[in-house]
GROMACS .gro file of C-alpha atoms in nm:
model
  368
    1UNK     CA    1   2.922  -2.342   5.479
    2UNK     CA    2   3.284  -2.412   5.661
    3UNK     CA    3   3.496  -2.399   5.378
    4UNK     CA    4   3.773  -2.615   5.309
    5UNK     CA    5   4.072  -2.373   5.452
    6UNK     CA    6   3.860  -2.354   5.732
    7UNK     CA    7   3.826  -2.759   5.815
    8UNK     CA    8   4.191  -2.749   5.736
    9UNK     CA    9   4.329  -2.451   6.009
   10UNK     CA   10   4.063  -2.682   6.257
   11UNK     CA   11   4.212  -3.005   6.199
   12UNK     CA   12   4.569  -2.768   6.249
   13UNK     CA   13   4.455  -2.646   6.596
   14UNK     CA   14   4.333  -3.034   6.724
   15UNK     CA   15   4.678  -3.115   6.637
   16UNK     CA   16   4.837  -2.858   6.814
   17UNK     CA   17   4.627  -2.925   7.149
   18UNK     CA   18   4.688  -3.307   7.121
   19UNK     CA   19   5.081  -3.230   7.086
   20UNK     CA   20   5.058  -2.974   7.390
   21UNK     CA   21   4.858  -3.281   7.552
   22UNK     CA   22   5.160  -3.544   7.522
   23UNK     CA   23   5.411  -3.291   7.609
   24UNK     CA   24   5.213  -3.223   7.919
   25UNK     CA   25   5.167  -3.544   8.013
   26UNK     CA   26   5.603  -3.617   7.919
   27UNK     CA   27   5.599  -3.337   8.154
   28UNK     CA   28   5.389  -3.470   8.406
   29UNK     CA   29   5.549  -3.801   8.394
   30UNK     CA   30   5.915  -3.615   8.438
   31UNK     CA   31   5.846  -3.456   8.679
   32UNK     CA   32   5.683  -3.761   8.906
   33UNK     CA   33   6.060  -3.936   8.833
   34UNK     CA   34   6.249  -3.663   8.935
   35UNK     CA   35   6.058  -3.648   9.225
   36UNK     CA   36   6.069  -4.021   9.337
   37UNK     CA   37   6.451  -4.012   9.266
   38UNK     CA   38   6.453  -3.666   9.506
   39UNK     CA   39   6.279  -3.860   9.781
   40UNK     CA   40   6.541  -4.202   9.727
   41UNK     CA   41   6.810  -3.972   9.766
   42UNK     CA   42   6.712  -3.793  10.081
   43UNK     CA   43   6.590  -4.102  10.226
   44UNK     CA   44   6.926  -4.282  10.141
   45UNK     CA   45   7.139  -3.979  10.298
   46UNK     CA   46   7.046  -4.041  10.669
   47UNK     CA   47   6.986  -4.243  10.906
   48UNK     CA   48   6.653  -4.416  11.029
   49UNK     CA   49   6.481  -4.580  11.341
   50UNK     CA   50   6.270  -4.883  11.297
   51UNK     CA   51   5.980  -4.706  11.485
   52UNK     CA   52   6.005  -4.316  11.323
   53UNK     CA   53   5.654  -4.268  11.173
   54UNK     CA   54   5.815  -4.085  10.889
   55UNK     CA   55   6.058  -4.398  10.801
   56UNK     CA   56   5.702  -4.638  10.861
   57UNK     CA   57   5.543  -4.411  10.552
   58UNK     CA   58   5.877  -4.406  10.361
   59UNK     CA   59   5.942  -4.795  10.387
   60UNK     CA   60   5.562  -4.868  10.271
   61UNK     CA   61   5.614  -4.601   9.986
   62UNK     CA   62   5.917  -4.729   9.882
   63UNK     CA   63   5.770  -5.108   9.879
   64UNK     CA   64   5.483  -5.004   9.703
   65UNK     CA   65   5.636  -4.718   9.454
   66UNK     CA   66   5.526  -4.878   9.139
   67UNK     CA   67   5.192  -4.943   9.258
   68UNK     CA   68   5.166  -4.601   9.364
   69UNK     CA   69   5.348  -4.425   9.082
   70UNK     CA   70   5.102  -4.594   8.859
   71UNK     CA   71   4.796  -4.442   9.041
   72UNK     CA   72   4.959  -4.114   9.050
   73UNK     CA   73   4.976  -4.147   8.689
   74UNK     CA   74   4.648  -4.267   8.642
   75UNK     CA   75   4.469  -3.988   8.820
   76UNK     CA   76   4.713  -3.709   8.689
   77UNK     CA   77   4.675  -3.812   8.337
   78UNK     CA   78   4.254  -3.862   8.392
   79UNK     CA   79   4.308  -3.461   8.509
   80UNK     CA   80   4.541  -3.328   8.228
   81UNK     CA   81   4.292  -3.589   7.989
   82UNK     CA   82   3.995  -3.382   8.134
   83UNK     CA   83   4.169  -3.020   8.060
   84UNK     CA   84   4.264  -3.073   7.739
   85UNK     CA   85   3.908  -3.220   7.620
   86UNK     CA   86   3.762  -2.960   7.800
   87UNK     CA   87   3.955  -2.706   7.618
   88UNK     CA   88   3.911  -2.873   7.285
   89UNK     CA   89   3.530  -2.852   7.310
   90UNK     CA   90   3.544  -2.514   7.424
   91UNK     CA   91   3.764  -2.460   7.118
   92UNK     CA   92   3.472  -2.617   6.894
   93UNK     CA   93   3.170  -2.459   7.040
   94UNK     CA   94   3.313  -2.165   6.984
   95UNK     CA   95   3.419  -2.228   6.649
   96UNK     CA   96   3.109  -2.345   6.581
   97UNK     CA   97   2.887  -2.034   6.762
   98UNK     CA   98   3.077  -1.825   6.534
   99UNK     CA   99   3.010  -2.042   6.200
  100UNK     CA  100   2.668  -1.997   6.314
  101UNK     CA  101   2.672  -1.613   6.216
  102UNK     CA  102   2.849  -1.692   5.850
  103UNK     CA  103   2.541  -1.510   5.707
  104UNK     CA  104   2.440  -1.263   6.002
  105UNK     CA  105   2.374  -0.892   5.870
  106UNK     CA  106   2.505  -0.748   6.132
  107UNK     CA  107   2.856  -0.547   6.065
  108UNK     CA  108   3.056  -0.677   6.346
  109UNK     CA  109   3.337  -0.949   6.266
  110UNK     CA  110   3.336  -1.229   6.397
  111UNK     CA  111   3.622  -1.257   6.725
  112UNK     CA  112   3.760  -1.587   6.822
  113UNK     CA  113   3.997  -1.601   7.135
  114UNK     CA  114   4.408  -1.542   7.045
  115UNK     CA  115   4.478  -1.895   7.009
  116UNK     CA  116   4.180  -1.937   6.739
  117UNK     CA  117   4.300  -1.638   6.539
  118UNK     CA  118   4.366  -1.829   6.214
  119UNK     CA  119   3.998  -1.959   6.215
  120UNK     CA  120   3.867  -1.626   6.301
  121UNK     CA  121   4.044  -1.451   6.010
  122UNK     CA  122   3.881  -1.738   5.782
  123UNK     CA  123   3.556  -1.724   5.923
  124UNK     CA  124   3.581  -1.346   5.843
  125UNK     CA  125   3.675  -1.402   5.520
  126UNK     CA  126   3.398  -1.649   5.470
  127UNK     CA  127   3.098  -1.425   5.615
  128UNK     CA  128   3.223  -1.162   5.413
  129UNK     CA  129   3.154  -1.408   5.105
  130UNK     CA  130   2.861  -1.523   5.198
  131UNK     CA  131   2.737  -1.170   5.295
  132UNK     CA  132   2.817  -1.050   4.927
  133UNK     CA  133   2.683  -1.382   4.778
  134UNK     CA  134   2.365  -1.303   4.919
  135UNK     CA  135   2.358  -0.951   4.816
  136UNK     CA  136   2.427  -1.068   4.474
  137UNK     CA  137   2.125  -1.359   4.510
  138UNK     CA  138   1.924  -1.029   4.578
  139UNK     CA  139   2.001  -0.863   4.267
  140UNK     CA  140   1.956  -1.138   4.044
  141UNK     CA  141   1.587  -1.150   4.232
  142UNK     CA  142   1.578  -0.773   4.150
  143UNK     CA  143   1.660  -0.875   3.825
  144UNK     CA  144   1.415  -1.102   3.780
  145UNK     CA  145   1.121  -0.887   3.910
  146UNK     CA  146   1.257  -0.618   3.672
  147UNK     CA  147   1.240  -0.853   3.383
  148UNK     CA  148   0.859  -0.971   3.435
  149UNK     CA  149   0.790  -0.578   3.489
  150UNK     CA  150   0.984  -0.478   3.163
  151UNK     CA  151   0.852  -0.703   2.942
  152UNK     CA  152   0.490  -0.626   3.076
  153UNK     CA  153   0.551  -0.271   2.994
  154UNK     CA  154   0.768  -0.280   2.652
  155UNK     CA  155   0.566  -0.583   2.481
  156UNK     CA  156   0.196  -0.380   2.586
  157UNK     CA  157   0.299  -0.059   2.451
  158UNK     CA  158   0.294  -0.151   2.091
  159UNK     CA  159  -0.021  -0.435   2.133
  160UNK     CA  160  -0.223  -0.184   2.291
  161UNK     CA  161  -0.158  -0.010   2.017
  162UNK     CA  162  -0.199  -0.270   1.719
  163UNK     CA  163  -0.557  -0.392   1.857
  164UNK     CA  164  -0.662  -0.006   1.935
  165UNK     CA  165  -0.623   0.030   1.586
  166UNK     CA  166  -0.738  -0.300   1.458
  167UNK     CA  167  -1.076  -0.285   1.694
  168UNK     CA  168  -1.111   0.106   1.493
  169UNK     CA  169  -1.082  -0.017   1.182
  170UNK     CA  170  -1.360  -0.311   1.264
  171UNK     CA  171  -1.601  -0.112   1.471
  172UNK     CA  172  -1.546   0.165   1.157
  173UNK     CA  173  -1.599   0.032   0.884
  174UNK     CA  174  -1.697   0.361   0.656
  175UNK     CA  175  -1.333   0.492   0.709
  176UNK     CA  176  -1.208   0.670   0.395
  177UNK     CA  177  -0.957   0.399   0.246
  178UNK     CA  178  -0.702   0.721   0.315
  179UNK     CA  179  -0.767   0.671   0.687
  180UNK     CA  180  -0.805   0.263   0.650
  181UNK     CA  181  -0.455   0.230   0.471
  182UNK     CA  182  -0.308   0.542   0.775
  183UNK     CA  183  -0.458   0.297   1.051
  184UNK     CA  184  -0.338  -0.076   0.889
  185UNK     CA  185   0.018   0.085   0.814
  186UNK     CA  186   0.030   0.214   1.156
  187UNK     CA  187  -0.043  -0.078   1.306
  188UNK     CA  188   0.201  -0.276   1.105
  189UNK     CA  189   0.431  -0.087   1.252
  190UNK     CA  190   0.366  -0.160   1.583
  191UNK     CA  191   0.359  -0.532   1.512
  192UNK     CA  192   0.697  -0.528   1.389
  193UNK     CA  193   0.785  -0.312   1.680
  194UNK     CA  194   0.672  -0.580   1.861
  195UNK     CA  195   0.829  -0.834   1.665
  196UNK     CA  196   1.170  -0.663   1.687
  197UNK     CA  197   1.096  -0.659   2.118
  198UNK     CA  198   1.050  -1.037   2.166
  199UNK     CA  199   1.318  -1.134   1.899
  200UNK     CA  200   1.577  -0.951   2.118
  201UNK     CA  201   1.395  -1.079   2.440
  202UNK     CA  202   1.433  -1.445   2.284
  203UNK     CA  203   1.786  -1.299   2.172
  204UNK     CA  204   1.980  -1.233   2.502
  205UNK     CA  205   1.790  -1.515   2.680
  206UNK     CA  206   2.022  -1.751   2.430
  207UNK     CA  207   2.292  -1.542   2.500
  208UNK     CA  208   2.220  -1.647   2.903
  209UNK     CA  209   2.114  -1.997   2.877
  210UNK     CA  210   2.285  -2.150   2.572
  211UNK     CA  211   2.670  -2.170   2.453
  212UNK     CA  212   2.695  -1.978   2.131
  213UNK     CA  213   2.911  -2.102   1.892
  214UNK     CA  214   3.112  -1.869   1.669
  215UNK     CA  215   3.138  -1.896   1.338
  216UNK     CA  216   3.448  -1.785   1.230
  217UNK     CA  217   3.576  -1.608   0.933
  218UNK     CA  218   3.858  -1.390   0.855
  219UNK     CA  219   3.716  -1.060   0.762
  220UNK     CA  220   3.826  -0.693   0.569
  221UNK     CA  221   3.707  -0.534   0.921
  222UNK     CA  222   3.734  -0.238   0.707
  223UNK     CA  223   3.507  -0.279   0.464
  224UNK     CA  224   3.249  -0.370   0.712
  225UNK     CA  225   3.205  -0.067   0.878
  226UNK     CA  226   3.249   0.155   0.563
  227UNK     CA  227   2.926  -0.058   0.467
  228UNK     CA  228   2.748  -0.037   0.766
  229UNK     CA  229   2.816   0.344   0.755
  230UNK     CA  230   2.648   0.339   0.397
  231UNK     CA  231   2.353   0.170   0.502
  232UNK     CA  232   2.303   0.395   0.828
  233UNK     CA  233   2.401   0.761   0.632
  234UNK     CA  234   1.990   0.783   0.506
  235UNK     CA  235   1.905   0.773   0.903
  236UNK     CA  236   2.100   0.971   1.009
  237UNK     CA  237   2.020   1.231   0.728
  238UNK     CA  238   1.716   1.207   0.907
  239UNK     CA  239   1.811   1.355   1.241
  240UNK     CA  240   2.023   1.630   1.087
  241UNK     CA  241   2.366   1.352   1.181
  242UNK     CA  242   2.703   1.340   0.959
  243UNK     CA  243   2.918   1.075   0.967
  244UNK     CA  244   3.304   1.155   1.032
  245UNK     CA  245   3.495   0.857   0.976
  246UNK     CA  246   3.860   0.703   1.011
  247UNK     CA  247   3.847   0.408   0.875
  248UNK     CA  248   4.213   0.241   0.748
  249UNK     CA  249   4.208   0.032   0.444
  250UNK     CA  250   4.235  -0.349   0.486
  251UNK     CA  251   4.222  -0.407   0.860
  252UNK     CA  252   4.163  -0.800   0.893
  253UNK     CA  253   3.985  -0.969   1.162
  254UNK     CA  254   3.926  -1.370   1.271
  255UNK     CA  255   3.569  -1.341   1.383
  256UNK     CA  256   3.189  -1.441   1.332
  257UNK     CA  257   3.131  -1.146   1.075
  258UNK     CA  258   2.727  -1.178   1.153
  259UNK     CA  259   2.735  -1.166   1.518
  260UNK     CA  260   2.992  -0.845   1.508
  261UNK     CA  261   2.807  -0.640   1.297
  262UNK     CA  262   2.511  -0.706   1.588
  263UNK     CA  263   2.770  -0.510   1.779
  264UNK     CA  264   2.830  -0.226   1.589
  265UNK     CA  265   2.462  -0.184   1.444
  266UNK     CA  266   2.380  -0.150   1.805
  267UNK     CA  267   2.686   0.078   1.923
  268UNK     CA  268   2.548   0.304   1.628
  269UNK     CA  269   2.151   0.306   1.663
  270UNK     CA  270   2.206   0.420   2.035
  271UNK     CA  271   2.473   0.664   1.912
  272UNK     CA  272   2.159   0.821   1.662
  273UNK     CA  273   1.893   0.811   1.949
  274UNK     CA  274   2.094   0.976   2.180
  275UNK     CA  275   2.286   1.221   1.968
  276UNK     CA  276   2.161   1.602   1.959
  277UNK     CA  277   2.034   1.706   1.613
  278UNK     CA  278   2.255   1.827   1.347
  279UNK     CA  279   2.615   1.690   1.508
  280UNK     CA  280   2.826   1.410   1.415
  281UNK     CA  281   2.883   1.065   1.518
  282UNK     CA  282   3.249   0.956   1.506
  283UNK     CA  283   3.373   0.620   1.421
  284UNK     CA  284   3.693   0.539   1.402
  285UNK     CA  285   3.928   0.181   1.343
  286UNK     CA  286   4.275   0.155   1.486
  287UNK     CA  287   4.508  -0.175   1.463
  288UNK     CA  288   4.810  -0.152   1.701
  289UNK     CA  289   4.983  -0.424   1.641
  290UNK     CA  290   4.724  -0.698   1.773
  291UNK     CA  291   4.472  -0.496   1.954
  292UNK     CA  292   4.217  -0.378   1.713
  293UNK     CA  293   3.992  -0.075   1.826
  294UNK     CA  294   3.655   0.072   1.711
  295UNK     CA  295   3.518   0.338   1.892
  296UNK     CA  296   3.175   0.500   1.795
  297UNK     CA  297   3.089   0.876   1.916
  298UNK     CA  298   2.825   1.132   1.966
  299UNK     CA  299   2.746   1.435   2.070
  300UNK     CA  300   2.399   1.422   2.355
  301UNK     CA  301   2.385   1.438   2.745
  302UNK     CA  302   2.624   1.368   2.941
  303UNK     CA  303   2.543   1.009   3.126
  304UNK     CA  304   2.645   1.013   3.489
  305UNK     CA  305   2.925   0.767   3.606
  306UNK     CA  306   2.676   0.574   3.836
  307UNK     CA  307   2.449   0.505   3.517
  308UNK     CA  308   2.771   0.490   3.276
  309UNK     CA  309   2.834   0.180   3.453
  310UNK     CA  310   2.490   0.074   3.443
  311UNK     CA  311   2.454   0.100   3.042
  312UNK     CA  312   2.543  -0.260   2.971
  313UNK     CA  313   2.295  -0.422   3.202
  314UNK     CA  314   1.977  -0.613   3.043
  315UNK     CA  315   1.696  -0.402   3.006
  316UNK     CA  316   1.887  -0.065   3.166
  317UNK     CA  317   1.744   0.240   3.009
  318UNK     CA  318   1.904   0.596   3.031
  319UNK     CA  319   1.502   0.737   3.052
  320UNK     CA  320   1.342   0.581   3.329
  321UNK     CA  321   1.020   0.630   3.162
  322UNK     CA  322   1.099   0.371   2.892
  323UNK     CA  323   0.960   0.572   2.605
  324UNK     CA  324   0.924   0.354   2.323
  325UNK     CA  325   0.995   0.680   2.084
  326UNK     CA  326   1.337   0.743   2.261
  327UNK     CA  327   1.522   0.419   2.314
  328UNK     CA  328   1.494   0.016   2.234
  329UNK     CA  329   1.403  -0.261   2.554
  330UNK     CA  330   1.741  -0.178   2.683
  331UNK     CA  331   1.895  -0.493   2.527
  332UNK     CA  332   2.092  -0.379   2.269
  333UNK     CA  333   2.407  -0.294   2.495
  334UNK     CA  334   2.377  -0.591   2.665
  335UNK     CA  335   2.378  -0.794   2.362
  336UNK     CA  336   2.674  -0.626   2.227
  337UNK     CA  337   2.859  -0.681   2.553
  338UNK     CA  338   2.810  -1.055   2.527
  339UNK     CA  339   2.927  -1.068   2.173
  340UNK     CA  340   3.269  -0.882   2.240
  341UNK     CA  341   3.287  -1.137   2.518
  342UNK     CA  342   3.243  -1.460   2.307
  343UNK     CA  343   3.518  -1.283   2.120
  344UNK     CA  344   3.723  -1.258   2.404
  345UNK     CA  345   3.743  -0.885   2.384
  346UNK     CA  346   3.654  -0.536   2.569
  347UNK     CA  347   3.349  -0.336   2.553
  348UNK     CA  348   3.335   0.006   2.733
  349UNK     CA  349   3.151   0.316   2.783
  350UNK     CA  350   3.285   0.683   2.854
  351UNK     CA  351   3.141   1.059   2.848
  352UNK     CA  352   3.285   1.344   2.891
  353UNK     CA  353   3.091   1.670   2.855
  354UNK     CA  354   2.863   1.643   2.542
  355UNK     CA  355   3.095   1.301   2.411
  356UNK     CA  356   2.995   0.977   2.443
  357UNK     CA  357   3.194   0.741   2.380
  358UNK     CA  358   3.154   0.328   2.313
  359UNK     CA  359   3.498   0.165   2.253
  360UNK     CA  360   3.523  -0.193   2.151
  361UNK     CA  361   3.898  -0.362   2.157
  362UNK     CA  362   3.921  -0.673   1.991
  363UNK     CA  363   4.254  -0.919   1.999
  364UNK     CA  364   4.334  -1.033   1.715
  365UNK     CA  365   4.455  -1.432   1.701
  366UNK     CA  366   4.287  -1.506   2.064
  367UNK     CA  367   4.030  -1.712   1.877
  368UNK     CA  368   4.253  -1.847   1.604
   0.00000   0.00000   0.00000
């Protein structure tokens, strides 16, 4: 669609043709006076015979001149009339020939003739928009696809495995109670595996649709992550992980206490899946002036800068295989991300070598 800059620089060139059409005709009109006063003059500096042929034509001219001046005006405006429409339409077509290929793939610009050059640099401007508006209507079909596919795969894994091992334990039913209470408790598991899945499905589909509304408190940001360290130290006892912590005393923060803790549960479960055995995961809480920081590290594989980027994206995994033993649906990130930005803060991702880095920077008094 013909934006409104572009209506506007049309509207600018019509203008322009219908002043170059009134100075031509000014022109025109000059230029018949100055030559009807040329001819009075010569005709008034000699002398003529009553029968010359040339004074016969002169004398009928002269009795006739604003008779004939008017149809010399006439016909030379109906020509200059002609010209300029003629040119205007031209002007159009063109104008709207090029329109026409807004949304053509092709790679060449759009070219418009010297005098159009203000419209072609718009309509440039414009196909380049639409071209990357399309692109983007592409990915969010991507998207889509990959969200139907996704939740096929992560919500079957764990039902397959609950009714393989409910169907067992009714097709069997001389199990050992040993095996009975292995098979129920394993299947439990699954169920709350699966429970866990759809809650954050149903989780960042809020997050998309809904507003969320904060729920503010002022907070000892401090305290909070030396207690959410506490609660995480038995899991990562677990995987052979230490905790090395800077955590300043009485840092306060204006924020929704439940929703930020999301944030950093999240920042530090991926930290424990993806760290290597026995190494520590860093996390440390700066205040500079402001501009509050909390940056959680690990020690694991170095991610790539084309899938650093990537990390926060719904449902992107780091294992393309989506093992259910290695990683979560690939929502956790993204749910972070849109909690830092209800907060109105930064979320971002860096590795370098073995360290991986998630930094969140929070401003304190841009909700208050």
């Amino acid at each position: 669609m013909i934006s409104e800059r572009i209506k506007y620089r049309r509207s600018h060139i019509t203008r322009r043709i219908i002043l170059q059409y009134f100075i031509a005709m000014a022109a025109f009109i000059a230029v018949l006076t100055a030559g009807v006063l040329i001819c009075r003059r010569v005709c008034a500096s000699r002398i003529w015979y009553e029968h010359d042929i040339v004074y016969e034509r002169l004398k009928f001219i002269e009795d006739n001149i604003i008779t004939i001046s008017c149809v010399i005006i006439i016909i030379g405006g109906t020509v200059i009339t002609n010209i300029f429409i003629i040119r205007l339409l031209k002007y159009i077509d063109e104008i709207v020939a090029a329109a026409k290929r807004l949304t053509s793939p092709d790679e060449q610009e759009i070219s418009l003739r010297s005098t159009l050059f203000e419209i072609e640099q718009e309509l440039n401007l414009s196909r380049e928009k639409a071209l990357r508006n399309g692109e983007l209507a592409k990915e969010a079909e991507k998207r889509k696809n990959d969200l139907i596919m996704y939740l096929a795969h992560d919500l079957k894994t764990p039902l397959t495995s609950v009714v393989g091992y409910l169907t067992l334990l009714r097709d069997e039913p001389k199990l050992s109670p040993k095996l009975k209470a292995k098979y129920t408790g394993i299947a439990l598991d699954k169920a709350l595996r699966l429970e866990e899945l759809i809650n954050e499905f149903f989780e960042i589909t809020r997050f998309n649709l809904t507003n969320i509304t904060l729920e503010l408190k002022r907070i000892n940001l401090s305290r909070m992550l030396e207690q959410i360290c506490d609660e995480f130290t038995p899991v990562l006892a677990q995987k052979g992980l230490v905790w090395k912590t800077e955590i300043p005393k009485d840092i306060w923060l204006l924020c929704d206490p439940d929703k930020l803790e999301r944030v950093f549960d999240n920042l530090i479960r991926n930290g424990i899946i993806y760290s290597c055995e026995n190494t520590p995961i860093e996390l440390k809480l700066q205040r500079n002036e402001g501009v509050i920081t909390i940056a959680v590290e690990n020690r694991g594989t170095n991610i790539p800068r084309e899938k650093l980027d990537r990390v926060f994206e719904q449902f992107y995994r780091l294992d393309s295989s989506r093992n259910s033993e290695t990683g979560g649906s690939g929502l956790g990130l993204a749910i972070a991300k849109e909690i830092v930005k209800l907060h109105k803060g930064e979320i971002f991702a860096e590795s370098e070598g073995e360290r991986i880095r998630f930094t969140v920077r929070l401003f304190d008094g841009r909700l208050g």
